Short mmCIF file of C-alpha atoms and ligand atoms in Angstrom, two decimals:
data_model
loop_
_atom_site.label_atom_id
_atom_site.label_comp_id
_atom_site.label_asym_id
_atom_site.label_seq_id
_atom_site.Cartn_x
_atom_site.Cartn_y
_atom_site.Cartn_z
CA ARG N 1 63.00 -97.12 159.04
CA VAL N 2 61.36 -100.10 160.68
CA SER N 3 58.20 -98.17 161.42
CA CYS N 4 58.20 -96.86 157.85
CA ARG N 5 58.13 -100.40 156.45
CA ALA N 6 55.46 -101.47 158.91
CA VAL N 7 53.20 -98.59 157.78
CA GLN N 8 53.83 -99.30 154.14
CA GLY N 9 53.01 -103.01 154.74
CA LEU N 10 49.56 -101.90 155.83
CA GLY N 11 49.15 -100.22 152.45
CA LEU N 12 48.82 -96.77 153.93
CA GLY N 13 49.89 -94.10 151.38
CA GLU N 14 52.91 -93.76 149.16
CA ALA N 15 56.49 -94.38 150.30
CA GLY N 16 57.41 -90.69 149.95
CA ALA N 17 54.49 -89.52 152.05
CA VAL N 18 55.08 -92.16 154.63
CA ILE N 19 58.77 -91.35 154.99
CA LEU N 20 57.99 -87.67 155.28
CA SER N 21 55.49 -88.16 158.09
CA PHE N 22 58.01 -90.49 159.81
CA GLU N 23 60.56 -87.68 159.73
CA ASP N 24 58.01 -85.27 161.01
CA ILE N 25 57.46 -87.57 163.98
CA THR N 26 61.22 -87.79 164.65
CA GLN N 27 61.39 -84.01 164.67
CA LEU N 28 58.43 -83.77 166.96
CA GLU N 29 60.09 -86.28 169.32
CA GLN N 30 63.29 -84.26 169.24
CA ALA N 31 61.35 -81.04 170.00
CA GLY N 32 59.48 -82.85 172.77
CA GLN N 33 62.78 -84.12 174.27
CA MET N 34 64.27 -80.61 174.14
CA ARG N 35 61.21 -79.17 175.88
CA ARG N 36 61.42 -81.81 178.56
CA ASP N 37 65.19 -81.16 179.07
CA PHE N 38 64.50 -77.48 179.33
CA VAL N 39 61.71 -77.86 181.88
CA ALA N 40 63.93 -80.21 183.92
CA ASN N 41 66.78 -77.66 183.84
CA VAL N 42 64.54 -74.79 184.85
CA SER N 43 63.04 -76.82 187.67
CA HIS N 44 66.46 -77.77 188.95
CA GLU N 45 67.79 -74.18 188.76
CA LEU N 46 64.69 -72.87 190.62
CA ARG N 47 64.67 -75.61 193.20
CA THR N 48 68.23 -74.97 194.42
CA PRO N 49 67.62 -71.45 195.74
CA LEU N 50 64.11 -72.50 196.86
CA THR N 51 65.52 -75.35 198.99
CA ALA N 52 68.03 -72.93 200.59
CA LEU N 53 65.23 -70.46 201.34
CA MET N 54 63.07 -73.13 202.93
CA GLY N 55 65.96 -74.41 205.07
CA PHE N 56 66.70 -70.89 206.39
CA ILE N 57 63.04 -70.16 207.15
CA GLU N 58 62.94 -73.37 209.22
CA THR N 59 66.12 -72.39 211.07
CA LEU N 60 64.80 -68.89 211.72
CA ARG N 61 61.60 -70.35 213.19
CA GLY N 62 63.54 -72.84 215.30
CA PRO N 63 67.16 -72.83 216.55
CA ALA N 64 68.07 -69.25 215.39
CA ARG N 65 64.91 -67.65 216.77
CA ALA N 66 66.63 -65.74 219.59
CA ASP N 67 70.04 -65.37 217.91
CA HIS N 68 69.78 -61.92 216.29
CA ALA N 69 73.28 -61.99 214.76
CA ALA N 70 72.69 -65.30 213.05
CA ALA N 71 69.20 -64.21 211.94
CA ALA N 72 70.71 -61.11 210.22
CA ARG N 73 73.27 -63.28 208.48
CA PHE N 74 70.63 -65.75 207.32
CA LEU N 75 68.42 -62.96 206.05
CA ASP N 76 71.32 -61.73 203.87
CA ILE N 77 71.73 -65.17 202.39
CA MET N 78 67.97 -65.42 201.84
CA GLN N 79 67.97 -62.13 200.02
CA ASP N 80 70.79 -63.37 197.68
CA GLU N 81 68.87 -66.56 196.94
CA ALA N 82 65.65 -64.62 196.24
CA GLU N 83 67.60 -62.27 193.95
CA ARG N 84 69.07 -65.25 192.13
CA MET N 85 65.52 -66.63 191.49
CA ASN N 86 64.39 -63.18 190.35
CA ARG N 87 67.31 -62.99 187.84
CA LEU N 88 66.51 -66.41 186.54
CA VAL N 89 62.83 -65.65 186.01
CA GLY N 90 63.78 -62.31 184.36
CA ASP N 91 66.22 -64.10 181.97
CA LEU N 92 63.65 -66.77 181.19
CA MET N 93 61.12 -64.06 180.24
CA SER N 94 63.69 -62.29 178.09
CA LEU N 95 64.57 -65.50 176.40
CA ASN N 96 60.94 -66.31 175.71
CA ARG N 97 60.48 -62.81 174.25
CA VAL N 98 63.52 -62.89 171.97
CA GLU N 99 62.73 -66.36 170.72
CA GLY N 100 59.21 -65.21 169.79
CA ASP N 101 60.61 -62.14 168.02
CA GLU N 102 63.23 -63.94 166.03
CA ARG N 103 61.28 -64.02 162.78
CA VAL N 104 60.17 -60.41 162.88
CA ARG N 105 62.90 -58.24 161.23
CA PRO N 106 63.58 -54.96 163.08
CA THR N 107 62.77 -51.89 160.99
CA GLU N 108 63.95 -48.93 163.20
CA THR N 109 67.18 -47.17 162.26
CA VAL N 110 69.67 -47.42 165.10
CA ALA N 111 73.06 -45.81 165.51
CA LEU N 112 75.41 -48.52 166.85
CA ASN N 113 77.80 -46.01 168.44
CA ASP N 114 74.91 -44.65 170.58
CA VAL N 115 73.80 -48.10 171.67
CA LEU N 116 77.37 -48.89 172.73
CA HIS N 117 77.77 -45.59 174.64
CA SER N 118 74.47 -46.13 176.41
CA THR N 119 75.55 -49.70 177.33
CA LEU N 120 78.86 -48.36 178.77
CA ARG N 121 77.03 -45.78 180.85
CA THR N 122 74.87 -48.52 182.38
CA LEU N 123 77.84 -50.73 183.13
CA ARG N 124 80.24 -48.02 184.45
CA GLN N 125 79.56 -48.82 188.13
CA LEU N 126 80.00 -52.55 187.61
CA ALA N 127 83.37 -51.94 185.87
CA ASP N 128 84.48 -49.53 188.54
CA ASP N 129 83.55 -51.94 191.34
CA ALA N 130 85.53 -54.70 189.64
CA GLY N 131 88.50 -52.38 189.08
CA VAL N 132 88.18 -52.85 185.30
CA THR N 133 88.87 -50.07 182.72
CA VAL N 134 86.84 -50.38 179.54
CA GLU N 135 88.88 -48.99 176.63
CA THR N 136 86.84 -47.98 173.53
CA GLU N 137 87.90 -47.82 169.92
CA PHE N 138 85.05 -46.32 167.85
CA PRO N 139 84.99 -44.71 164.39
CA ASP N 140 84.05 -40.99 164.29
CA GLN N 141 81.15 -41.40 161.93
CA PRO N 142 77.86 -42.88 163.16
CA VAL N 143 77.23 -46.46 162.09
CA ALA N 144 73.51 -46.91 161.16
CA MET N 145 71.67 -50.18 160.91
CA ASN N 146 68.14 -51.58 161.02
CA GLY N 147 67.77 -52.83 164.57
CA ASP N 148 65.96 -52.94 167.86
CA ALA N 149 67.95 -50.63 170.14
CA ASP N 150 66.81 -52.23 173.41
CA GLN N 151 67.68 -55.74 172.26
CA LEU N 152 71.03 -54.69 170.83
CA LYS N 153 71.82 -53.04 174.20
CA GLN N 154 70.94 -56.32 175.86
CA VAL N 155 73.47 -58.15 173.62
CA PHE N 156 76.28 -55.77 174.45
CA THR N 157 75.32 -55.59 178.14
CA ASN N 158 75.50 -59.41 178.44
CA LEU N 159 78.89 -59.60 176.58
CA ILE N 160 80.56 -56.73 178.41
CA GLU N 161 79.18 -57.92 181.74
CA ASN N 162 80.72 -61.35 181.10
CA ALA N 163 84.03 -59.86 180.05
CA ILE N 164 84.09 -57.90 183.35
CA LYS N 165 82.82 -60.82 185.43
CA TYR N 166 84.96 -63.63 184.00
CA GLY N 167 87.85 -61.70 182.44
CA GLY N 168 88.07 -58.82 184.89
CA SER N 169 91.30 -60.12 186.40
CA GLY N 170 92.96 -58.79 183.26
CA GLY N 171 92.18 -55.27 184.58
CA ARG N 172 90.91 -53.96 181.28
CA VAL N 173 88.37 -54.87 178.55
CA THR N 174 88.57 -53.51 175.01
CA LEU N 175 85.34 -52.55 173.15
CA ARG N 176 86.05 -52.09 169.45
CA LEU N 177 83.66 -51.06 166.64
CA THR N 178 84.74 -51.28 163.02
CA VAL N 179 82.69 -51.01 159.82
CA SER N 180 83.26 -52.37 156.33
CA ALA N 181 81.58 -51.75 153.04
CA ARG N 182 81.96 -55.50 152.36
CA GLU N 183 81.97 -57.64 155.45
CA PRO N 184 83.17 -61.11 154.40
CA ALA N 185 80.98 -63.02 156.87
CA LEU N 186 77.84 -61.36 155.45
CA ARG N 187 78.92 -60.48 151.91
CA ALA N 188 77.31 -57.10 152.51
CA PRO N 189 78.09 -53.91 154.40
CA GLY N 190 78.64 -54.87 158.06
CA ALA N 191 79.84 -53.75 161.43
CA ARG N 192 81.96 -55.68 163.87
CA VAL N 193 81.76 -55.13 167.62
CA GLN N 194 84.50 -56.85 169.48
CA ILE N 195 84.49 -57.36 173.23
CA ILE N 196 87.98 -58.42 174.25
CA ASP N 197 89.09 -59.43 177.71
CA TYR N 198 92.52 -60.39 179.05
CA GLY N 199 91.34 -62.83 181.75
CA PRO N 200 91.62 -66.61 182.05
CA GLY N 201 89.79 -67.28 178.75
CA ILE N 202 87.66 -70.29 177.90
CA ASP N 203 88.88 -73.85 177.10
CA PRO N 204 88.16 -74.26 173.31
CA VAL N 205 86.26 -77.57 174.01
CA HIS N 206 83.45 -75.42 175.39
CA LEU N 207 83.21 -72.90 172.55
CA PRO N 208 80.73 -74.79 170.29
CA ARG N 209 78.22 -75.16 173.14
CA LEU N 210 78.56 -71.82 174.81
CA THR N 211 75.31 -70.31 173.53
CA GLU N 212 73.21 -73.33 174.69
CA ARG N 213 70.72 -72.55 177.46
CA PHE N 214 72.26 -73.27 180.92
CA TYR N 215 75.62 -74.30 179.41
CA ARG N 216 78.43 -73.05 181.60
CA ALA N 217 82.17 -73.41 180.89
CA ASP N 218 82.96 -73.05 184.60
CA ASP N 219 79.86 -74.13 186.49
CA HIS N 220 81.20 -73.23 189.91
CA ARG N 221 82.41 -69.76 188.92
CA SER N 222 79.17 -68.92 187.10
CA ARG N 223 77.08 -69.77 190.11
CA ALA N 224 79.36 -68.03 192.51
CA LEU N 225 79.08 -64.90 190.39
CA GLY N 226 75.21 -65.19 190.29
CA GLY N 227 75.07 -66.24 186.61
CA THR N 228 71.91 -67.84 185.23
CA GLY N 229 73.53 -69.59 182.28
CA LEU N 230 71.07 -67.93 179.86
CA GLY N 231 72.94 -64.77 178.91
CA LEU N 232 74.60 -66.07 175.72
CA ALA N 233 71.41 -67.97 174.62
CA ILE N 234 69.61 -64.59 174.72
CA VAL N 235 72.49 -62.97 172.79
CA LYS N 236 72.34 -65.61 170.07
CA HIS N 237 68.59 -65.20 169.42
CA ILE N 238 68.84 -61.39 169.19
CA ILE N 239 71.81 -61.58 166.80
CA ASN N 240 69.84 -64.14 164.69
CA ARG N 241 66.90 -61.71 164.56
CA HIS N 242 69.27 -59.09 163.18
CA ARG N 243 70.74 -61.55 160.62
CA GLY N 244 74.10 -61.18 162.33
CA ARG N 245 76.80 -63.64 163.48
CA LEU N 246 78.51 -64.29 166.76
CA ARG N 247 82.13 -65.49 166.90
CA VAL N 248 83.98 -66.54 170.01
CA GLU N 249 87.72 -67.06 170.15
CA SER N 250 89.85 -67.87 173.12
CA VAL N 251 93.23 -69.21 174.17
CA LEU N 252 93.31 -70.50 177.72
CA GLY N 253 95.11 -68.04 179.94
CA GLN N 254 95.04 -65.29 177.34
CA GLY N 255 91.50 -63.96 177.53
CA ALA N 256 88.52 -64.20 175.24
CA THR N 257 87.21 -62.24 172.22
CA PHE N 258 83.52 -62.17 171.39
CA THR N 259 82.80 -60.65 167.91
CA VAL N 260 79.27 -59.58 166.95
CA ILE N 261 78.93 -59.05 163.17
CA LEU N 262 75.80 -57.07 162.09
CA PRO N 263 74.51 -55.92 158.76
CA VAL N 264 74.59 -52.12 158.48
CA GLN N 265 72.97 -49.63 156.09
CA GLU N 266 74.81 -48.98 152.74
CA ASN N 267 76.13 -45.51 153.57
CA SER N 268 77.70 -46.43 156.91
CA ASP N 269 81.27 -46.75 155.61
P1 ADP W 301 76.30 -67.01 182.87
O1 ADP W 301 75.04 -66.54 183.45
O2 ADP W 301 76.77 -68.30 183.51
O3 ADP W 301 77.37 -65.96 182.82
P2 ADP W 301 76.28 -66.91 179.90
O4 ADP W 301 75.34 -67.63 179.00
O5 ADP W 301 76.38 -65.46 179.88
O6 ADP W 301 75.88 -67.46 181.36
O7 ADP W 301 77.74 -67.56 179.68
C1 ADP W 301 77.91 -68.98 179.56
C2 ADP W 301 79.29 -69.33 180.14
O8 ADP W 301 80.31 -68.86 179.28
C3 ADP W 301 79.58 -68.75 181.49
O9 ADP W 301 79.09 -69.53 182.55
C4 ADP W 301 81.16 -68.75 181.50
O10 ADP W 301 81.58 -70.04 181.93
C5 ADP W 301 81.51 -68.60 180.01
N1 ADP W 301 81.94 -67.21 179.65
C6 ADP W 301 81.25 -66.30 179.04
N2 ADP W 301 81.99 -65.17 178.79
C7 ADP W 301 83.25 -65.47 179.25
C8 ADP W 301 84.46 -64.75 179.27
N3 ADP W 301 84.59 -63.52 178.82
N4 ADP W 301 85.55 -65.30 179.85
C9 ADP W 301 85.45 -66.61 180.31
N5 ADP W 301 84.31 -67.31 180.35
C10 ADP W 301 83.23 -66.81 179.79
#
């Protein structure tokens, strides 16, 4: 407001125009601040594994040179750290792509049941290794929608992977698909895909910020499990592109439910 008055005092333009440009500047400043925060976060996330790698290289050149057992151990850690950096760069590239695509509506016809089955095939090994059974509840008829099959698979992969990673202690995860001729959240025909786990759940204070880039409800656990903190940000952008909604519900100690609501074609019910 102060700078508005100062500009008006100089007799530059009408009040409406001046205020508008002032708001534009505020928005630009906010966008600039967000960009700076993002770059700071990325730098920090990349530097942590990089520092570890540099430390181990130095140790391998010096004190551990002749100690083959130690060298083998260090190389394992170095591989983990390099893989962490690789995942982070991969997720950053995905995020960049889905943000860029957000305004372009998908036009392909996709069968949601097929996307979900394909996702489950990809994640079978991960679930088996974690001792988690994925129960499925699907309708018999195919559920058709306009969508990008690869991106939708990415959404369900991220959500089911999280359910296994964070909620796997519950021993099972439920994947449910339902369809309705009038989905209340969309006021149109819609499908709901629910990913339900029976693990520790998420403290409700975290829920509103969960899809922010690099936001973690349990920082230590996410890092220990190799998480990048970008999975749900990617999910949000893809769902937006499909004009869908994401809901998260959780009661601490009783697991978490992620619900993806997507518009479907008229005849899907
Ligand atoms: P990450 O790479 O850390 O898994 P995500 O964006 O996929 O990043 O998830 C953000 C955070 O949300 C995670 O760090 C975790 O704390 C929390 N989270 C996501 N899904 C679950 C779940 N099913 N149960 C408990 N916590 C979860």
